[in-house]
Coordinates of C-alpha atoms and ligand atoms in Angstrom, one line a residue:
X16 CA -3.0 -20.0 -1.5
X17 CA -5.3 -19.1 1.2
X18 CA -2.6 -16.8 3.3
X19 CA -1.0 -13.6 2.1
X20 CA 1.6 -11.2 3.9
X21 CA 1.4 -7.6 2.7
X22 CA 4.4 -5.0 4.0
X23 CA 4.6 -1.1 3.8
X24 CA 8.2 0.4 4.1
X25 CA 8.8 0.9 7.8
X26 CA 9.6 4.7 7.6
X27 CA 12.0 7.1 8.7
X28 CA 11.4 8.4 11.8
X29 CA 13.6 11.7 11.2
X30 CA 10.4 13.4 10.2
X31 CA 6.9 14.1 10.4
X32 CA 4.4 11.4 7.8
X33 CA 3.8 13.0 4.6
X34 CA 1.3 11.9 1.7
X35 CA 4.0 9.4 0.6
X36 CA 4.0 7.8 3.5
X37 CA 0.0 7.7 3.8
X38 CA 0.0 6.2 -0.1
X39 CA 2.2 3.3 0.6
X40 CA -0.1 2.6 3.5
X41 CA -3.2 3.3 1.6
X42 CA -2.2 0.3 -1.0
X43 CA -1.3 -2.3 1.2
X44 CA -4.5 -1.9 3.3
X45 CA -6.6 -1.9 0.1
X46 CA -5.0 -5.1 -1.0
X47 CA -5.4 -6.7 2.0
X48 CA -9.2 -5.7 2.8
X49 CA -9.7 -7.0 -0.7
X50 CA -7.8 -10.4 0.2
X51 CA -9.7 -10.7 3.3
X52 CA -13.6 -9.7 1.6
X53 CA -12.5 -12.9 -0.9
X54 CA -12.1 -14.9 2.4
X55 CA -8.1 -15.1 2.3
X56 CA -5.9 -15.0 5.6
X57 CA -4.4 -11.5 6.0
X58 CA -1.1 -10.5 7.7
X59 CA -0.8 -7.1 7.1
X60 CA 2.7 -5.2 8.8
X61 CA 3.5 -1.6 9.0
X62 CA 6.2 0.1 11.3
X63 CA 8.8 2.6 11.8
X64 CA 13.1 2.4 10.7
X65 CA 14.4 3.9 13.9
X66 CA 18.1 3.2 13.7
X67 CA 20.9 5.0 11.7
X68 CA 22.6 8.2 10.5
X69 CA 19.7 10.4 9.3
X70 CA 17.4 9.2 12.7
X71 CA 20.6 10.3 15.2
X72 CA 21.4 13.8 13.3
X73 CA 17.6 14.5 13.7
X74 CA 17.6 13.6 17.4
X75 CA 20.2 15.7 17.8
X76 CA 18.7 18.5 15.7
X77 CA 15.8 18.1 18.0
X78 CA 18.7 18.4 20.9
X79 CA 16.6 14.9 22.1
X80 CA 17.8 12.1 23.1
X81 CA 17.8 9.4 20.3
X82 CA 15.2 7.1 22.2
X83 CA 13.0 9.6 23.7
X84 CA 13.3 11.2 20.2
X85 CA 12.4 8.5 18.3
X86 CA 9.4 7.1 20.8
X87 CA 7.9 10.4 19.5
X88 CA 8.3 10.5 16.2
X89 CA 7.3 7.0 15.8
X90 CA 3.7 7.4 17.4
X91 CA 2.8 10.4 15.0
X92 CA 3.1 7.3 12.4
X93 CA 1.1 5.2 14.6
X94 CA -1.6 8.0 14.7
X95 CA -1.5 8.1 10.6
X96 CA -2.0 4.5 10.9
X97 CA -5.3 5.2 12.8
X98 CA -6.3 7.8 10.8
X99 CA -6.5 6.2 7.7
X100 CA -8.5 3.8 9.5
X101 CA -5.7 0.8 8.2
X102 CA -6.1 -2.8 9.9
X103 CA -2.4 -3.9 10.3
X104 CA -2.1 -6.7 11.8
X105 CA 1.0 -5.1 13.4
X106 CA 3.3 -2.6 13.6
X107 CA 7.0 -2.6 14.1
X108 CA 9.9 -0.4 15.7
X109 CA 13.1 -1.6 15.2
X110 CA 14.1 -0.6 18.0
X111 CA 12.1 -2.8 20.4
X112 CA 13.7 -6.0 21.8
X113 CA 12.2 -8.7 19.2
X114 CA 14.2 -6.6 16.2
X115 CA 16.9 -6.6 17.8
X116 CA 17.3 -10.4 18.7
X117 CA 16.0 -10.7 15.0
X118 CA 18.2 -9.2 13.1
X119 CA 21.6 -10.4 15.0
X120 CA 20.2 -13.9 14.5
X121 CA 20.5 -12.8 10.4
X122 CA 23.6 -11.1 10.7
X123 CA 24.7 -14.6 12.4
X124 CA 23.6 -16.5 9.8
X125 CA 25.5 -14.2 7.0
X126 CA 28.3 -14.7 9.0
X127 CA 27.9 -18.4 9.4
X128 CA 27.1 -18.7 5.3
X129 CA 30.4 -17.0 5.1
X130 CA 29.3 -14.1 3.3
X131 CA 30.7 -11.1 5.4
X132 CA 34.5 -9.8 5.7
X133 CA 35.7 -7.2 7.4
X134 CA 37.5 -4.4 5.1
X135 CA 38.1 -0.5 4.8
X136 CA 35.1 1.2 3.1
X137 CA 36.2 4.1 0.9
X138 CA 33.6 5.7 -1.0
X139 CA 30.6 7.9 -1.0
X140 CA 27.3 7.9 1.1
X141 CA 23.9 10.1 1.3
X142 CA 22.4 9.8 4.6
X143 CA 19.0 11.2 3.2
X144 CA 19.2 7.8 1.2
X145 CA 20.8 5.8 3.9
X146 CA 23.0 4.5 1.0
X147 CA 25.8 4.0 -0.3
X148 CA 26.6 5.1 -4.0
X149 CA 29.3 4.5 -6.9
X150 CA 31.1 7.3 -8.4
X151 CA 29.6 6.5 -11.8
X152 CA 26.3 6.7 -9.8
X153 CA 26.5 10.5 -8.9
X154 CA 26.4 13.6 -10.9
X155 CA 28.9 16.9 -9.9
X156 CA 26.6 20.3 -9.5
X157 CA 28.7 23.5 -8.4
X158 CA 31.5 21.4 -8.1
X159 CA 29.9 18.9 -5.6
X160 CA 28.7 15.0 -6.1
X161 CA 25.0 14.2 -5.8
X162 CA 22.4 11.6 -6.6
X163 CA 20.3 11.6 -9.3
X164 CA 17.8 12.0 -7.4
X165 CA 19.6 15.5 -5.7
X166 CA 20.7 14.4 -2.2
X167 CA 23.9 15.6 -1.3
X168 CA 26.9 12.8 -1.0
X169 CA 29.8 12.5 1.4
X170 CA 32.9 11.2 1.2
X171 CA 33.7 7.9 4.0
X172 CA 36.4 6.5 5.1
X173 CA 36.2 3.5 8.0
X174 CA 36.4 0.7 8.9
X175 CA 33.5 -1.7 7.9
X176 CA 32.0 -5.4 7.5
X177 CA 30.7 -6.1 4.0
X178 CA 28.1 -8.6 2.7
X179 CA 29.6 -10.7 -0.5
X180 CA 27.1 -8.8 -2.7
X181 CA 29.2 -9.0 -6.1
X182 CA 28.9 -13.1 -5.8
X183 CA 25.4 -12.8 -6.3
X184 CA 24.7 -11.5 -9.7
X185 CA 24.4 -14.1 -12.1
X186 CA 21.9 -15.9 -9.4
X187 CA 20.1 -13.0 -9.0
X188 CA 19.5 -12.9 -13.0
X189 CA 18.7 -16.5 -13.2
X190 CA 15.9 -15.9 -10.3
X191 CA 14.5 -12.6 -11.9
X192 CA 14.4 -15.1 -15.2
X193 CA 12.6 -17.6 -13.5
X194 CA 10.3 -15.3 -11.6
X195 CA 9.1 -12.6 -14.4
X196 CA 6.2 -11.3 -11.6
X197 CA 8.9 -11.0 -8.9
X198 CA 9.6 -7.3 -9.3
X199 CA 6.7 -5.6 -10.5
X200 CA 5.3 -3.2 -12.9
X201 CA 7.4 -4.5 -15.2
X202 CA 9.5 -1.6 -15.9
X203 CA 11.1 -2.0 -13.0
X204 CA 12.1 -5.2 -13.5
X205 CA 14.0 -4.2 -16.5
X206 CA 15.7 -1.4 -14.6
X207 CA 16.4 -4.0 -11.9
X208 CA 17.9 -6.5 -14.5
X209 CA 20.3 -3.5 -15.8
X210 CA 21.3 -2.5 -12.9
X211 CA 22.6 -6.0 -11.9
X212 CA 23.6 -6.8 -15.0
X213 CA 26.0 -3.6 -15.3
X214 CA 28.5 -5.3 -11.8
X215 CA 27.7 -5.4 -7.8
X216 CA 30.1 -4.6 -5.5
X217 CA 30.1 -6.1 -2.2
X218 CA 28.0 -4.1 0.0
X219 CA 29.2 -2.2 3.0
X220 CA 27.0 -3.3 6.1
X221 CA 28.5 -2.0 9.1
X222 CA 29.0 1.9 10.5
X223 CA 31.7 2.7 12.6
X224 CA 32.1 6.5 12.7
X225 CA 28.5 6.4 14.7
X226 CA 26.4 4.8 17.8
X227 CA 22.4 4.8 17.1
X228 CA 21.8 1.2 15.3
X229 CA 22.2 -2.2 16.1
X230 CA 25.7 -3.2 17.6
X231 CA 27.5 -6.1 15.9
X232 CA 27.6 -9.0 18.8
X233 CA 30.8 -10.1 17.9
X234 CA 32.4 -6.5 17.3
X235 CA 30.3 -3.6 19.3
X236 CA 32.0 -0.8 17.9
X237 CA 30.5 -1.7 14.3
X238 CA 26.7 -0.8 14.0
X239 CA 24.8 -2.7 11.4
X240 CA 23.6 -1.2 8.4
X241 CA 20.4 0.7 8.8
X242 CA 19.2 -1.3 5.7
X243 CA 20.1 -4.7 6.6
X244 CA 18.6 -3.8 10.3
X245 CA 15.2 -2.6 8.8
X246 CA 15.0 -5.2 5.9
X247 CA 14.7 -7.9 8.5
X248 CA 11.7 -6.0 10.4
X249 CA 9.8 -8.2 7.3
X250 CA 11.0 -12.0 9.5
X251 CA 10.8 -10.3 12.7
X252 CA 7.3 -9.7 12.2
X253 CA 6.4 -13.1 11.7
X254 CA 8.2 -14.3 14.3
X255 CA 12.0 -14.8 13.2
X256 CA 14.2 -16.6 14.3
X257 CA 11.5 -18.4 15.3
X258 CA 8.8 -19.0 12.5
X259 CA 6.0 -21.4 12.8
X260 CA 4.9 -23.8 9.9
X261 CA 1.7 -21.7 9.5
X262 CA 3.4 -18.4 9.2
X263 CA 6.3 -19.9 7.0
X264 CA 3.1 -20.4 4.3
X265 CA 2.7 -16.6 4.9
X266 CA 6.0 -15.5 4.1
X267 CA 5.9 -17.5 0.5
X268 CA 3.0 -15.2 -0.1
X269 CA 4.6 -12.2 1.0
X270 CA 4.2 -8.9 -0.8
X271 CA 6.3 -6.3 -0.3
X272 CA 4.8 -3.0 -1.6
X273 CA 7.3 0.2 -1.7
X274 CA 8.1 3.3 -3.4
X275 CA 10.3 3.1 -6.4
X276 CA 13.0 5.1 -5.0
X277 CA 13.6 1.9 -2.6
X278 CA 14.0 -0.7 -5.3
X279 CA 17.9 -1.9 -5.1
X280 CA 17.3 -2.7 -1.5
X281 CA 14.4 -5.1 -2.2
X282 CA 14.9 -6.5 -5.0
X283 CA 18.7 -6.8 -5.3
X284 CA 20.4 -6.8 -1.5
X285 CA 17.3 -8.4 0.0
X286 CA 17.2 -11.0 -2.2
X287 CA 21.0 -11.9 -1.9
X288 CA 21.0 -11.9 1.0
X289 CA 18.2 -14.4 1.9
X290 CA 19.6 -16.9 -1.2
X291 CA 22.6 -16.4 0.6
X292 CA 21.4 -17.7 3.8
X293 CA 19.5 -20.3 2.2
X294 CA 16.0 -18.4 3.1
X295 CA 12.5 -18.4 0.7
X296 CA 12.2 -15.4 -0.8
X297 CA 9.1 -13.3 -0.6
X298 CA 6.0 -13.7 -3.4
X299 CA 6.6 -10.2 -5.1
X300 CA 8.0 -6.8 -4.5
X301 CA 5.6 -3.8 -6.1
X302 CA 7.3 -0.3 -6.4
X303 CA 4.7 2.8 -7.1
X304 CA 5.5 6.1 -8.2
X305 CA 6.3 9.3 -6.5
X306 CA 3.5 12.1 -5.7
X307 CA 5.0 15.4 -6.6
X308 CA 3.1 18.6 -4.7
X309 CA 1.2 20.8 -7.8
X310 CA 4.0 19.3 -10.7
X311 CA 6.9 20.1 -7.8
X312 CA 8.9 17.4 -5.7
X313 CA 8.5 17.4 -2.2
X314 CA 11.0 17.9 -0.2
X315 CA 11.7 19.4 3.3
X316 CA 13.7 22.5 1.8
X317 CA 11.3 23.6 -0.3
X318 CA 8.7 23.2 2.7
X319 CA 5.9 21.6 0.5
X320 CA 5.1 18.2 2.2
X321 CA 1.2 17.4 2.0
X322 CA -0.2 16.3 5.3
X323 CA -2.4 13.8 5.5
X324 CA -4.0 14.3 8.4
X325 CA -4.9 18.0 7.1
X326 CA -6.5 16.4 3.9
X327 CA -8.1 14.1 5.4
X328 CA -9.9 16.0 8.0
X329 CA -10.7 19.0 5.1
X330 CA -11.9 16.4 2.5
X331 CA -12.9 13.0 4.4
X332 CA -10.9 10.1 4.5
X333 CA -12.7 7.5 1.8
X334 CA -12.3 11.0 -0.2
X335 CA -8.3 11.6 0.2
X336 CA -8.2 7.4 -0.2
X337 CA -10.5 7.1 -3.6
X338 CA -8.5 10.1 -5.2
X339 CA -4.5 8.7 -4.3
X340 CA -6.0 5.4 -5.6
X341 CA -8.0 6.5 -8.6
X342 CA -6.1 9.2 -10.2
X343 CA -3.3 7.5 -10.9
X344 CA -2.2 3.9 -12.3
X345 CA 0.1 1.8 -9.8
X346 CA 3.1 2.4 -10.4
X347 CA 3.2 5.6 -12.0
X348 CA 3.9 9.5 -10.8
X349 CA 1.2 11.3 -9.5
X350 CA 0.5 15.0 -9.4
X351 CA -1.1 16.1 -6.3
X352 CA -3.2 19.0 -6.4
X353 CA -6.0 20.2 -4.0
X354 CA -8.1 21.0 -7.4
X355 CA -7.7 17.9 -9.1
X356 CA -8.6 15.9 -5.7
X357 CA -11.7 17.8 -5.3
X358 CA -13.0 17.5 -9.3
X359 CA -12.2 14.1 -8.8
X360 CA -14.1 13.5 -5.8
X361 CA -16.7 15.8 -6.6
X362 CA -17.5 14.3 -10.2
X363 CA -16.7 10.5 -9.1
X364 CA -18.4 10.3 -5.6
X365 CA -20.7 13.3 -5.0
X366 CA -22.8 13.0 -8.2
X367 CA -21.9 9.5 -9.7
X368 CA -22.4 7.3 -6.9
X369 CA -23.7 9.3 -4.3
X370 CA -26.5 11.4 -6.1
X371 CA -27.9 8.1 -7.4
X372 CA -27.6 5.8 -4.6
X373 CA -29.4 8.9 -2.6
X374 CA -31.8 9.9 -5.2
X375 CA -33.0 6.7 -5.8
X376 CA -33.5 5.4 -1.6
X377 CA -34.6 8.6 -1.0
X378 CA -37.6 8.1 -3.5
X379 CA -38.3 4.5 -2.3
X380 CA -38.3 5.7 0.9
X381 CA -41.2 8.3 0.1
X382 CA -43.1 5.8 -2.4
X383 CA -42.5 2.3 -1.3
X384 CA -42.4 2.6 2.5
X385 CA -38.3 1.9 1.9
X386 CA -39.5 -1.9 1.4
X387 CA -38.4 -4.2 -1.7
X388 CA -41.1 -5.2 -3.3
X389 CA -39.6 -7.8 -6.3
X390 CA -37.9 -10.9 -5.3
X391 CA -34.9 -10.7 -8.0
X392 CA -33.5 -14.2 -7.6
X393 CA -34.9 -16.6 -10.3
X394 CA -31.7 -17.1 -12.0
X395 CA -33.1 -17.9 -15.4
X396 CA -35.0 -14.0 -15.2
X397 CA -32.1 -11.7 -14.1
X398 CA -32.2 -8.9 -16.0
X399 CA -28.6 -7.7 -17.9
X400 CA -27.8 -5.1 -15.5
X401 CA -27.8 -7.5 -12.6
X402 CA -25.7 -9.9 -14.1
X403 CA -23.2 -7.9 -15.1
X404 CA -23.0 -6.7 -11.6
X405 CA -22.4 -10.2 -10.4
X406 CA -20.2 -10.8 -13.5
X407 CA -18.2 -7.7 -12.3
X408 CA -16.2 -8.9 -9.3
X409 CA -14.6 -11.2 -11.6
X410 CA -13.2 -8.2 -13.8
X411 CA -12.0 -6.4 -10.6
X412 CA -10.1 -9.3 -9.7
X413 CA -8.0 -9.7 -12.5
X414 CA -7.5 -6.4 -12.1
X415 CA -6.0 -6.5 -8.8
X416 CA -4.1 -9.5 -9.7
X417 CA -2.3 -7.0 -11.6
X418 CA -2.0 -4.4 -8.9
X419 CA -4.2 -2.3 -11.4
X420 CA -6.0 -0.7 -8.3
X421 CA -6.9 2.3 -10.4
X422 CA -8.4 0.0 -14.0
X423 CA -10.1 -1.7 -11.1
X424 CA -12.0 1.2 -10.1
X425 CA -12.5 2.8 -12.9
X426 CA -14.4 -0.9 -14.1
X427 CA -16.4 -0.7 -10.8
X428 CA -17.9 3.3 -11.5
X429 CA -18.4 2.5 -15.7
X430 CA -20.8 0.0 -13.2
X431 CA -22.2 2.6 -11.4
X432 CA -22.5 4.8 -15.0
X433 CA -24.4 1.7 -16.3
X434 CA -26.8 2.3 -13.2
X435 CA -27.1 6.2 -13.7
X436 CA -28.0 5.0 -17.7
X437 CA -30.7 2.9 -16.3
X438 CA -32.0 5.6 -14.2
X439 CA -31.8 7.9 -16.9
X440 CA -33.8 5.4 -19.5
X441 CA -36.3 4.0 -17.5
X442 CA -37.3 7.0 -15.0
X443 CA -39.0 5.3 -12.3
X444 CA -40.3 8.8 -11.1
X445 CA -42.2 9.1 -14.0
X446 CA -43.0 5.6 -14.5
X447 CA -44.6 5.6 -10.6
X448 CA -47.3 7.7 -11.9
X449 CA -48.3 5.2 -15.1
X450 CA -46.9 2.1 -14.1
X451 CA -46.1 1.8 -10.9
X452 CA -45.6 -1.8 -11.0
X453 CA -42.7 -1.5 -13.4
X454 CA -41.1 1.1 -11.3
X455 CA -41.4 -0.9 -7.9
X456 CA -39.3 -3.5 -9.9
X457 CA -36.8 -1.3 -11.3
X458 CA -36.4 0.3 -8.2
X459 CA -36.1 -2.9 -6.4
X460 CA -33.7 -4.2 -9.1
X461 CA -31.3 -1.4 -8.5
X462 CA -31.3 -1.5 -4.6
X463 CA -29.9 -5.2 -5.3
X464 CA -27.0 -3.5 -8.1
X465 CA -26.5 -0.9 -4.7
X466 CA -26.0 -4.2 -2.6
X467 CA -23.6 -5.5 -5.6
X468 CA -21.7 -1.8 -5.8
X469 CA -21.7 -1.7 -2.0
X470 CA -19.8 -4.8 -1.6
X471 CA -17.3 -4.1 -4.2
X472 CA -16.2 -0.8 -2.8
X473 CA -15.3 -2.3 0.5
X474 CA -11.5 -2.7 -0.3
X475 CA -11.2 1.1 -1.5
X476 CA -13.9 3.4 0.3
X477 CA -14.5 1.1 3.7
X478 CA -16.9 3.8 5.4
X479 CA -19.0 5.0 2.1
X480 CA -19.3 1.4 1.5
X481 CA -20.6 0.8 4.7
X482 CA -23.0 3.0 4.7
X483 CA -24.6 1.7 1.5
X484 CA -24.6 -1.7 2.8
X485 CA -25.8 -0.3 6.3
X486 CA -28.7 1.1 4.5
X487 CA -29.4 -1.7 2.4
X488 CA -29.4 -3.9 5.3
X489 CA -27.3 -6.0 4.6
X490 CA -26.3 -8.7 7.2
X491 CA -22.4 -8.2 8.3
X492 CA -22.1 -11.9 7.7
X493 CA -23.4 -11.7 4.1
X494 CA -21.1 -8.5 3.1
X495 CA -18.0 -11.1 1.3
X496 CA -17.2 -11.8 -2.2
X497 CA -19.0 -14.7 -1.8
X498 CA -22.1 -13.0 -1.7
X499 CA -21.9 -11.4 -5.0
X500 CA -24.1 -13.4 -6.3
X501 CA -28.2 -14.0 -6.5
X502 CA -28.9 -16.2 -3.6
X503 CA -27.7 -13.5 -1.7
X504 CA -30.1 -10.6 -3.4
X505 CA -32.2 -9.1 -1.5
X506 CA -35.9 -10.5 -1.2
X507 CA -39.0 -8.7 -1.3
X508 CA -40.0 -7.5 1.8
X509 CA -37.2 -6.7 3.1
X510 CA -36.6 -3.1 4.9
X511 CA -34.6 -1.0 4.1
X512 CA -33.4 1.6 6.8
X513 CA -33.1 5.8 6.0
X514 CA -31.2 6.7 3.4
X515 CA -27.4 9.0 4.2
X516 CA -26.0 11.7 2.3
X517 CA -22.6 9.7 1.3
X518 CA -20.3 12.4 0.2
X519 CA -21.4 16.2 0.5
X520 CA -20.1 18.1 -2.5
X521 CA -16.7 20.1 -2.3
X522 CA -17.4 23.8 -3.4
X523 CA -13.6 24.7 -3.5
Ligands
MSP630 N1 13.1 3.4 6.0 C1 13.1 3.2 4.6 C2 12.4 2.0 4.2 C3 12.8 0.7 4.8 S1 11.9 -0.7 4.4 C4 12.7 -2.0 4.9 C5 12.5 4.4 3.9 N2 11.7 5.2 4.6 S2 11.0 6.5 4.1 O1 10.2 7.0 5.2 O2 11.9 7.4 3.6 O3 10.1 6.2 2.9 C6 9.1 5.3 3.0 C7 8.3 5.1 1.8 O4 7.6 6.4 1.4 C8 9.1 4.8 0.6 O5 8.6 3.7 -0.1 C9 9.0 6.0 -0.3 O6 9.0 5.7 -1.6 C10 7.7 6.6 0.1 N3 7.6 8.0 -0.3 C11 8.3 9.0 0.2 N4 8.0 10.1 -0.5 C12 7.1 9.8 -1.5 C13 6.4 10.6 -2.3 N5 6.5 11.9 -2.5 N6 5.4 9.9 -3.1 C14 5.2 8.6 -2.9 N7 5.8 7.9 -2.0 C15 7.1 8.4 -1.5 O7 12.7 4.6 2.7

């Protein structure tokens, strides 16, 4: 399928963005730069959940007015947006016009699918989760209910529509049954299966004992669940109610990628609720891992949020990027520490690509007037090396198939080890003096593996990337997947421009 629709979260505007907001982001813009380099058609969302509980106590904390309040908040996540540099193809509030008319068209459609009733809800609720939980869900500390997970739990009594949830369940099995890659890693998908398979209750969707949210047409004093409001921000971003053929064939490739605390929403209410109004369901839902600060969880009361923008502007951006996407695999926990970014960086970047890719122009520069001086494009004569370089794209992309962004870098630098080997072995420096024939055509050979390397990184470290590719002259029309391949090499002759320090070393 040549289109595919990729979706953070839309976050919670009750705070400032935090690393776990920037990693969320950081995937879904590396998986669609790496659709797009293999010539797919990329819709790419991001946006801000502006409605609810939590969003109106922090207005008020704020002593704000909700929509002044929230017009602020929301552009510092706009800002992160441009800071990490991500091409969305948009990004949502939901509390502008087209979310609105979008989500009380679905909460029409619930209705007319006979799926909501009006009832008393009696139960508990966190409004740091935005979410509703069942006794048997919560654990007692000092007397008091909380969530696994530690948010504190209150006790709710009102008046409330709910959504026919508990009818659901043994379609919901059948689909996960059907659709083994629907929920993803794995894991979850187990933990997802349990979960249904241990009972659903209907789901309350409607607030009454509060104003900020989306009012019920038909009953004003109800306010739609903040959940149901921002799960729709997915349709409303491609056009809903009103969705053209064309981006119809987007929404069957949809990915949703979110954290794993976030997983009931997508993959069980979600889900119901578009069977439930006889709606396609998206492609996939991925859930990562948490990112605790130096082995600790972050959390506002213990004042340890990690701000991106800091990190970014003390250690680069392709930097902060390559380590959130490196260190750990999708899907797991990750330990953030300033120390284990910069050994990463430092060991990965500095001296394994950058040192060689530097060393090695540098010296053509001096010796060969920065000009390659080999033609390496006879098929039949390719050395190993530059095979495997071509041969390499196709391991990366099974490996992001799998949403194995970190196995697929680590398969792209035991590349770029391969290159230092080759350096190493056949020391052109030394060879210039005896043989400077053989060096010209190492040299020349690994400027076209650079060319290769620089196209690969694209997806991951945009700007390094660049650079290489900048340097290497490469034409911006001839920087695809495509052109992984030897027609594309570069040709004897061809100049090269000055060569660019691509990632100073951290001394921290
Ligand atoms: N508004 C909801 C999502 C609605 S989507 C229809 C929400 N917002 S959030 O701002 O609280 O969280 C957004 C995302 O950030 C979630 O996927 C969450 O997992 C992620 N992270 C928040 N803290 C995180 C870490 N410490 N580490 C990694 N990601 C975490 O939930």
């Amino acid at each position: 399928m040549n289109k595919i629709y990729i979706t953070t979260p839309i976050f919670y505007v009750n705070d400032l963005p935090h690393i776990g907001h920037a990693y969320t982001t950081i995937i879904c813009d590396t998986i669609a730069r790496f659709n797009r380099l293999q010539g797919k058609n990329v819709l790419f969302t991001t946006g801000t959940d502006e409605h609810g509980l939590k969003v109106e106590k922090a207005a008020k904390e704020s002593q704000k007015d909700p929509t002044d309040f929230v017009d602020e908040v929301s552009l510092n996540f706009k800002n992160l947006s441009k800071k990490l540099e991500v091409k969305n193809t948009d990004f949502i509030r939901t509390t502008e016009l087209r979310h609105k008319k979008s989500a009380e068209f679905f909460w029409k459609k619930l209705i007319d699918s006979n799926q909501i009733y009006l009832g008393n809800y009696k139960g508990w609720y966190s409004v740091k989760d935005e979410s509703f939980y069942q006794e048997k869900e919560l654990i007692k500390k000092n007397n008091l209910y909380e969530t696994l997970d530690g948010s504190p739990v209150e006790w709710v009594e009102e008046k409330s529509y709910f959504f026919k949830l508990s009818q659901w369940e043994s379609r919901l099995l059948e689909f996960y049954e059907k659709n083994p890659d629907f929920i993803r890693p794995e894991s979850r998908m187990n933990e997802v299966k349990s979960f249904v398979k241990s009972g659903l209750k209907d789901l309350s969707v409607s607030r009454t004992s509060f104003n900020w949210g989306i009012k019920i047409p038909e009953s004003p004093d109800h306010i739609m669940y903040v959940w149901i409001d921002a799960l729709t921000n997915y349709l409303t971003s491609i056009g809903y109610p009103k969705i053209e053929n064309d981006k119809m064939n987007f929404w069957k490739n949809c990915i949703h990628v979110i954290g794993k605390d976030i997983l009931k929403f997508h993959a069980i209410y979600w889900p119901a609720m578009l069977m439930s109004i006889n709606f396609p369901l998206p492609k996939s839902i991925f859930a990562h891992g948490w990112w605790t600060n130096e082995g600790k969880k972050i959390s506002k009361s213990l004042g340890n949020s990690i701000d991106p923008n800091k990190m970014i502007d003390e250690f680069g951006l392709d930097q902060f990027k390559y380590f959130l996407l490196r260190e750990v695999p999708l899907g797991n926990d990750g330990d953030f520490s300033e120390k284990a970014l910069v050994s990463r960086v430092n060991s990965d970047l500095s001296n394994n690509l950058g040192n060689l890719v530097q060393r090695v122009i540098k010296f053509f520069d001096k010796n060969f007037n920065n000009t390659v001086t080999h033609s390496l494009c006879k098929e039949k004569n390719i050395s190993k090396i530059q095979k495997k370089g071509y041969e390499l794209i196709n391991i990366v992309k099974k490996k992001m198939e799998k949403f194995e962004i970190s196995k697929a870098l680590e398969e792209i630098f035991f590349y770029v080890d391969d290159l230092n080997k080759f350096v190493d072995e056949s020391q052109p420096w030394k060879s210039f003096k005896t043989n400077p024939e053989k060096a010209a055509k190492d040299l020349s050979l690994l400027i076209e593996c650079f060319r290769i390397i620089g196209i690969i990184l694209q997806p991951y470290i945009p700007n390094a990337a660049k650079k290489i590719l900048d340097t290497l002259e490469v034409k911006e029309s001839e920087r695809n997947f495509i052109n992984l391949c030897v027609k594309f090499s570069l040709r004897k002759d061809h100049k090269l421009n000055e060569p660019n320090q691509l990632f100073p070393r951290h001394e921290k």
